[in-house]
Amino acid sequence: MVSTADSAATGERRSRADGAGVAVLAACAAWSLITATAHDGRPEGMLLAVLAVAAGYASGRIFGALLPVAAPCAGALAGLGLAIATPGPQISLELGHSGATAALLTLSSGAACCAAWAARPPALRLALRLLAAAIAVTAAVLGSTTGFVTCVGVLLCSLAAARVRRRALALTGLAAAAVLVTGATWAIGEDTLPGGLTASLEGRLTEHRVQLWHDALHMARTDPALGVGPGRYGEFSPTVAQSLLPDGKPHSAPLQQAAEQGVVGVALLGAAFCWVLYALLRSPRSTPIALTTGAALTALAAIASIGNALSFMTVTAGAGLLAGLATARPFTTTEPDDVPARSSGDHLES
């Protein structure tokens, strides 16, 4: 039996996490307006992304409280359908809409695994894990190598989460993985990796994408404080100007933030990711659900570091929805008895 004092303390910690989220999203919106005003930029893309995350998160909290199993299952099926229906040429090059496809499949896999952990009947739990496996197979069929790798990774992390008792350490590891991928992207853009490794990575990422990253970092060095302004990367990129089918994006979320909104924009993007991990740390849901969601969102961060996934509202809304589902407190059900709950060691001192 949880004491009234413990419940009050838990509620206070969750309120702090929610307050931090409001502050971070508000700062992202405000900074995009500031940089747009300074350089006559177009902040609508950032504002829509912030709105999509907030709306998805609020919806996830509501539906996760009412339907802790059905809601993530429905979200997984919806994401799978959107990924299959998403048009876009050059999927084999991981350009165009392919980044969004990989991201949607990854989020769908995470939602299916979360639904499995929340389900009580063993048969239903098995069926939901098979759905997650089917999503990975779908990624392979669609030709999204990145999506296949991330979906399999999320499924394996979800299964391994059953043995984790302290989620704080695991979430710290996920944060470190996101930093590692972002740092590698930055190093490639700066051309600071050893020659052989750079050549190998360029072969997989395509020379065109690496040139886009070079342009982004050049803009960031030109005005590290404010960048060139939201939505203006395409105006200053020589690589975009020479492209046959330009989309005006550098195909890397952190590098786009650096180019268009300076170091503060990059810091705010990182703060948004850290807020989600902090909310998962404070989540009343079981540790496997929190870590599964963390793995899916870390995979999304990796995809966004080397692609254009966050430019699609379906992806940003889906990320917010999954985070909301994993941090909701169900009204009518409790976690299955065989699912490890939150460890008392994960409660930080107030």
Tab-separated table of C-alpha atoms in Angstrom, residues 40-341:
chain	number	residue	atom	x	y	z
A	40	ASP	CA	13.632	37.746	-41.351
A	41	GLY	CA	13.209	33.991	-41.033
A	42	ARG	CA	10.179	31.725	-41.217
A	43	PRO	CA	9.457	30.213	-37.783
A	44	GLU	CA	6.261	28.412	-38.822
A	45	GLY	CA	7.977	25.025	-39.130
A	46	MET	CA	9.346	25.131	-35.595
A	47	LEU	CA	6.084	26.443	-34.181
A	48	LEU	CA	4.133	23.649	-35.859
A	49	ALA	CA	6.622	21.069	-34.538
A	50	VAL	CA	6.254	22.401	-30.986
A	51	LEU	CA	2.473	22.364	-31.335
A	52	ALA	CA	2.521	18.795	-32.685
A	53	VAL	CA	4.678	17.536	-29.803
A	54	ALA	CA	2.506	19.261	-27.207
A	55	ALA	CA	-0.734	18.013	-28.748
A	56	GLY	CA	0.606	14.483	-29.098
A	57	TYR	CA	1.879	14.446	-25.524
A	58	ALA	CA	-1.419	15.699	-24.108
A	59	SER	CA	-3.363	13.156	-26.173
A	60	GLY	CA	-1.052	10.376	-25.027
A	61	ARG	CA	-1.555	11.279	-21.382
A	62	ILE	CA	-5.328	11.224	-21.810
A	63	PHE	CA	-5.623	8.031	-23.853
A	64	GLY	CA	-2.901	6.293	-21.862
A	65	ALA	CA	-4.859	6.914	-18.673
A	66	LEU	CA	-8.129	5.666	-20.164
A	67	LEU	CA	-6.889	2.825	-22.387
A	68	PRO	CA	-3.387	1.752	-21.312
A	69	VAL	CA	-3.307	-1.245	-23.675
A	70	ALA	CA	-5.662	-0.303	-26.507
A	71	ALA	CA	-4.265	3.204	-26.983
A	72	PRO	CA	-0.635	2.228	-27.727
A	73	CYS	CA	-1.864	-0.690	-29.832
A	74	ALA	CA	-4.013	1.655	-31.905
A	75	GLY	CA	-1.100	4.074	-32.147
A	76	ALA	CA	1.169	1.306	-33.428
A	77	LEU	CA	-1.320	0.312	-36.120
A	78	ALA	CA	-1.916	3.934	-37.110
A	79	GLY	CA	1.815	4.594	-37.382
A	80	LEU	CA	2.290	1.457	-39.449
A	81	GLY	CA	-0.494	2.514	-41.809
A	82	LEU	CA	0.948	6.006	-42.188
A	83	ALA	CA	4.405	4.616	-42.892
A	84	ILE	CA	3.066	2.345	-45.615
A	85	ALA	CA	0.991	5.157	-47.114
A	86	THR	CA	3.760	7.784	-46.950
A	87	PRO	CA	4.819	8.571	-50.520
A	88	GLY	CA	8.293	9.584	-51.451
A	89	PRO	CA	10.950	8.828	-54.029
A	90	GLN	CA	14.506	7.764	-53.322
A	91	ILE	CA	13.614	5.613	-50.307
A	92	SER	CA	16.738	3.568	-50.898
A	93	LEU	CA	18.841	6.676	-50.365
A	94	GLU	CA	17.202	7.513	-47.041
A	95	LEU	CA	16.305	10.925	-48.428
A	96	GLY	CA	12.956	12.414	-49.273
A	97	HIS	CA	10.219	10.860	-47.138
A	98	SER	CA	12.246	7.800	-46.162
A	99	GLY	CA	13.447	9.359	-42.907
A	100	ALA	CA	9.824	9.883	-41.906
A	101	THR	CA	9.028	6.292	-42.872
A	102	ALA	CA	11.809	4.908	-40.690
A	103	ALA	CA	10.780	7.192	-37.815
A	104	LEU	CA	7.106	6.217	-37.986
A	105	LEU	CA	7.956	2.519	-38.058
A	106	THR	CA	10.286	2.951	-35.080
A	107	LEU	CA	7.644	4.761	-33.036
A	108	SER	CA	5.072	2.127	-34.025
A	109	SER	CA	7.376	-0.642	-32.853
A	110	GLY	CA	7.860	1.137	-29.541
A	111	ALA	CA	4.109	1.593	-29.093
A	112	ALA	CA	3.441	-2.090	-29.806
A	113	CYS	CA	6.070	-3.146	-27.271
A	114	CYS	CA	4.623	-0.773	-24.659
A	115	ALA	CA	1.162	-2.229	-25.249
A	116	ALA	CA	2.619	-5.719	-24.791
A	117	TRP	CA	4.112	-4.797	-21.428
A	118	ALA	CA	0.817	-3.272	-20.304
A	119	ALA	CA	-1.251	-6.310	-21.360
A	120	ARG	CA	-2.190	-9.009	-18.856
A	121	PRO	CA	-3.164	-12.082	-20.965
A	122	PRO	CA	-0.013	-13.880	-22.164
A	123	ALA	CA	-1.592	-14.548	-25.562
A	124	LEU	CA	-2.296	-10.848	-26.100
A	125	ARG	CA	1.214	-9.936	-24.988
A	126	LEU	CA	2.673	-12.402	-27.479
A	127	ALA	CA	0.433	-11.072	-30.258
A	128	LEU	CA	1.566	-7.510	-29.611
A	129	ARG	CA	5.223	-8.513	-29.685
A	130	LEU	CA	4.587	-10.301	-32.952
A	131	LEU	CA	3.078	-7.038	-34.199
A	132	ALA	CA	6.329	-5.280	-33.282
A	133	ALA	CA	8.260	-7.953	-35.185
A	134	ALA	CA	5.899	-7.543	-38.166
A	135	ILE	CA	6.600	-3.812	-38.161
A	136	ALA	CA	10.326	-4.553	-38.454
A	137	VAL	CA	9.625	-6.916	-41.350
A	138	THR	CA	7.526	-4.201	-42.987
A	139	ALA	CA	10.477	-1.823	-42.761
A	140	ALA	CA	12.619	-4.370	-44.585
A	141	VAL	CA	9.953	-4.874	-47.251
A	142	LEU	CA	9.680	-1.120	-47.782
A	143	GLY	CA	13.437	-0.946	-48.266
A	144	SER	CA	14.107	1.132	-45.158
A	145	THR	CA	17.298	-0.351	-43.766
A	146	THR	CA	17.433	2.267	-41.044
A	147	GLY	CA	13.845	1.512	-40.044
A	148	PHE	CA	14.525	-2.216	-39.903
A	149	VAL	CA	17.602	-1.778	-37.703
A	150	THR	CA	15.886	0.634	-35.308
A	151	CYS	CA	12.711	-1.470	-35.050
A	152	VAL	CA	14.703	-4.587	-34.225
A	153	GLY	CA	16.755	-2.574	-31.741
A	154	VAL	CA	13.642	-1.267	-29.996
A	155	LEU	CA	12.172	-4.768	-29.765
A	156	LEU	CA	15.383	-6.204	-28.312
A	157	CYS	CA	15.727	-3.318	-25.842
A	158	SER	CA	12.129	-3.839	-24.776
A	159	LEU	CA	12.716	-7.521	-24.071
A	160	ALA	CA	15.939	-6.755	-22.198
A	161	ALA	CA	14.178	-4.097	-20.094
A	162	ALA	CA	12.515	-6.840	-18.057
A	163	ARG	CA	15.850	-7.412	-16.292
A	164	VAL	CA	16.447	-3.741	-15.464
A	165	ARG	CA	15.565	-2.622	-11.966
A	166	ARG	CA	16.989	0.904	-11.946
A	167	ARG	CA	15.751	2.867	-14.920
A	168	ALA	CA	17.904	5.948	-14.206
A	169	LEU	CA	21.100	4.211	-15.291
A	170	ALA	CA	19.479	2.810	-18.433
A	171	LEU	CA	18.026	6.189	-19.407
A	172	THR	CA	21.448	7.753	-18.889
A	173	GLY	CA	22.863	5.187	-21.300
A	174	LEU	CA	20.218	6.084	-23.873
A	175	ALA	CA	21.083	9.769	-23.515
A	176	ALA	CA	24.758	8.940	-24.039
A	177	ALA	CA	23.883	6.992	-27.193
A	178	ALA	CA	21.995	9.985	-28.598
A	179	VAL	CA	24.945	12.254	-27.815
A	180	LEU	CA	27.314	9.804	-29.509
A	181	VAL	CA	25.291	9.751	-32.745
A	182	THR	CA	24.931	13.529	-32.751
A	183	GLY	CA	28.645	13.949	-32.093
A	184	ALA	CA	29.492	11.591	-34.958
A	185	THR	CA	27.223	13.566	-37.278
A	186	TRP	CA	28.923	16.792	-36.223
A	187	ALA	CA	32.371	15.255	-36.703
A	188	ILE	CA	31.479	14.112	-40.214
A	189	GLY	CA	30.182	17.571	-41.025
A	190	GLU	CA	33.407	19.114	-39.705
A	191	ASP	CA	35.473	16.488	-41.586
A	192	THR	CA	37.439	15.639	-38.450
A	193	LEU	CA	37.178	11.835	-38.567
A	194	PRO	CA	40.058	9.688	-39.906
A	195	GLY	CA	40.098	9.574	-43.681
A	196	GLY	CA	39.197	5.913	-44.090
A	197	LEU	CA	36.288	6.114	-41.672
A	198	THR	CA	34.991	9.295	-43.291
A	199	ALA	CA	35.101	7.708	-46.742
A	200	SER	CA	33.259	4.641	-45.480
A	201	LEU	CA	30.533	6.702	-43.822
A	202	GLU	CA	30.179	8.989	-46.827
A	203	GLY	CA	29.561	5.926	-48.959
A	204	ARG	CA	26.600	4.997	-46.760
A	205	LEU	CA	25.294	8.501	-46.128
A	206	THR	CA	25.935	9.769	-49.698
A	207	GLU	CA	28.285	12.593	-50.576
A	208	HIS	CA	25.318	14.907	-51.184
A	209	ARG	CA	24.158	14.623	-47.576
A	210	VAL	CA	27.654	15.227	-46.214
A	211	GLN	CA	27.932	18.357	-48.348
A	212	LEU	CA	24.652	19.578	-46.865
A	213	TRP	CA	26.157	19.094	-43.405
A	214	HIS	CA	29.273	21.039	-44.409
A	215	ASP	CA	27.053	23.936	-45.512
A	216	ALA	CA	25.092	23.842	-42.240
A	217	LEU	CA	28.217	24.038	-40.102
A	218	HIS	CA	29.606	26.842	-42.235
A	219	MET	CA	26.432	28.838	-41.539
A	220	ALA	CA	26.700	28.010	-37.844
A	221	ARG	CA	30.244	29.373	-37.734
A	222	THR	CA	29.160	32.509	-39.595
A	223	ASP	CA	26.618	33.443	-36.902
A	224	PRO	CA	26.884	31.059	-33.933
A	225	ALA	CA	24.579	33.139	-31.743
A	226	LEU	CA	21.455	33.427	-33.921
A	227	GLY	CA	22.131	31.387	-37.046
A	228	VAL	CA	20.817	32.474	-40.433
A	229	GLY	CA	17.170	32.379	-39.335
A	230	PRO	CA	14.511	29.638	-39.259
A	231	GLY	CA	13.639	28.239	-42.658
A	232	ARG	CA	16.509	30.019	-44.437
A	233	TYR	CA	19.029	27.195	-44.757
A	234	GLY	CA	18.110	26.603	-48.404
A	235	GLU	CA	18.803	30.231	-49.295
A	236	PHE	CA	22.438	30.040	-48.170
A	237	SER	CA	23.411	26.478	-49.076
A	238	PRO	CA	25.433	26.086	-52.313
A	239	THR	CA	24.647	22.366	-52.295
A	240	VAL	CA	20.908	23.037	-52.249
A	241	ALA	CA	21.293	25.537	-55.090
A	242	GLN	CA	23.001	22.892	-57.238
A	243	SER	CA	20.501	20.114	-56.434
A	244	LEU	CA	17.962	18.985	-59.000
A	245	LEU	CA	15.247	18.298	-56.395
A	246	PRO	CA	16.139	20.499	-53.414
A	247	ASP	CA	13.999	20.499	-50.272
A	248	GLY	CA	15.934	23.249	-48.520
A	249	LYS	CA	16.905	21.025	-45.567
A	250	PRO	CA	20.297	19.791	-44.358
A	251	HIS	CA	18.840	16.385	-43.369
A	252	SER	CA	20.065	16.582	-39.790
A	253	ALA	CA	17.978	18.117	-37.014
A	254	PRO	CA	20.878	19.267	-34.782
A	255	LEU	CA	22.814	20.707	-37.718
A	256	GLN	CA	19.715	22.467	-39.005
A	257	GLN	CA	19.204	24.011	-35.577
A	258	ALA	CA	22.849	25.089	-35.488
A	259	ALA	CA	22.633	26.671	-38.933
A	260	GLU	CA	19.268	28.386	-38.500
A	261	GLN	CA	19.052	29.132	-34.761
A	262	GLY	CA	22.621	28.991	-33.487
A	263	VAL	CA	23.994	27.257	-30.428
A	264	VAL	CA	20.935	28.155	-28.359
A	265	GLY	CA	18.728	26.332	-30.853
A	266	VAL	CA	20.898	23.215	-30.543
A	267	ALA	CA	20.805	23.470	-26.758
A	268	LEU	CA	17.011	23.740	-26.768
A	269	LEU	CA	16.703	20.699	-29.040
A	270	GLY	CA	18.876	18.747	-26.606
A	271	ALA	CA	16.862	20.072	-23.677
A	272	ALA	CA	13.652	18.798	-25.262
A	273	PHE	CA	15.124	15.302	-25.536
A	274	CYS	CA	16.434	15.425	-21.972
A	275	TRP	CA	13.016	16.532	-20.738
A	276	VAL	CA	11.389	13.468	-22.298
A	277	LEU	CA	13.921	11.180	-20.611
A	278	TYR	CA	13.343	12.984	-17.311
A	279	ALA	CA	9.587	12.520	-17.694
A	280	LEU	CA	10.159	8.808	-18.305
A	281	LEU	CA	12.314	8.642	-15.190
A	282	ARG	CA	9.419	10.109	-13.181
A	283	SER	CA	6.743	8.081	-14.969
A	284	PRO	CA	4.417	5.981	-12.787
A	285	ARG	CA	4.393	3.271	-15.445
A	286	SER	CA	6.555	0.177	-15.156
A	287	THR	CA	10.260	0.290	-15.925
A	288	PRO	CA	9.975	-1.805	-19.145
A	289	ILE	CA	7.408	0.638	-20.555
A	290	ALA	CA	9.566	3.633	-19.674
A	291	LEU	CA	12.720	2.079	-21.116
A	292	THR	CA	10.971	0.831	-24.261
A	293	THR	CA	9.732	4.343	-24.924
A	294	GLY	CA	13.171	5.743	-24.172
A	295	ALA	CA	14.747	3.317	-26.649
A	296	ALA	CA	12.238	4.242	-29.371
A	297	LEU	CA	12.753	7.975	-28.857
A	298	THR	CA	16.539	7.556	-28.780
A	299	ALA	CA	16.314	5.680	-32.075
A	300	LEU	CA	14.204	8.554	-33.408
A	301	ALA	CA	16.891	11.006	-32.258
A	302	ALA	CA	19.478	8.980	-34.176
A	303	ILE	CA	17.305	8.967	-37.305
A	304	ALA	CA	16.750	12.718	-36.968
A	305	SER	CA	20.501	13.287	-36.630
A	306	ILE	CA	21.135	11.831	-40.087
A	307	GLY	CA	17.810	12.561	-41.777
A	308	ASN	CA	14.874	14.879	-42.157
A	309	ALA	CA	12.358	13.021	-39.975
A	310	LEU	CA	11.459	15.873	-37.635
A	311	SER	CA	10.275	18.002	-40.555
A	312	PHE	CA	7.113	15.870	-40.700
A	313	MET	CA	4.291	16.641	-38.277
A	314	THR	CA	3.219	12.995	-38.177
A	315	VAL	CA	6.611	12.124	-36.688
A	316	THR	CA	6.741	14.925	-34.107
A	317	ALA	CA	3.138	14.292	-33.066
A	318	GLY	CA	3.846	10.556	-32.867
A	319	ALA	CA	6.871	11.138	-30.670
A	320	GLY	CA	4.803	13.279	-28.306
A	321	LEU	CA	2.011	10.698	-28.309
A	322	LEU	CA	4.343	7.833	-27.384
A	323	ALA	CA	5.934	9.885	-24.606
A	324	GLY	CA	2.490	10.789	-23.280
A	325	LEU	CA	1.324	7.171	-23.312
A	326	ALA	CA	4.415	6.103	-21.366
A	327	THR	CA	4.003	8.782	-18.690
A	328	ALA	CA	0.237	8.511	-18.153
A	329	ARG	CA	-1.210	7.074	-14.951
A	330	PRO	CA	-3.939	4.542	-15.876
A	331	PHE	CA	-7.273	5.154	-14.140
A	332	THR	CA	-8.729	1.653	-14.179
A	333	THR	CA	-5.875	-0.840	-14.358
A	334	THR	CA	-2.531	-1.587	-12.763
A	335	GLU	CA	0.557	-3.063	-14.337
A	336	PRO	CA	0.644	-6.868	-14.711
A	337	ASP	CA	2.114	-8.647	-11.702
A	338	ASP	CA	5.058	-10.068	-13.653
A	339	VAL	CA	6.196	-6.676	-14.940
A	340	PRO	CA	8.924	-4.992	-12.859
A	341	ALA	CA	7.631	-1.723	-11.457
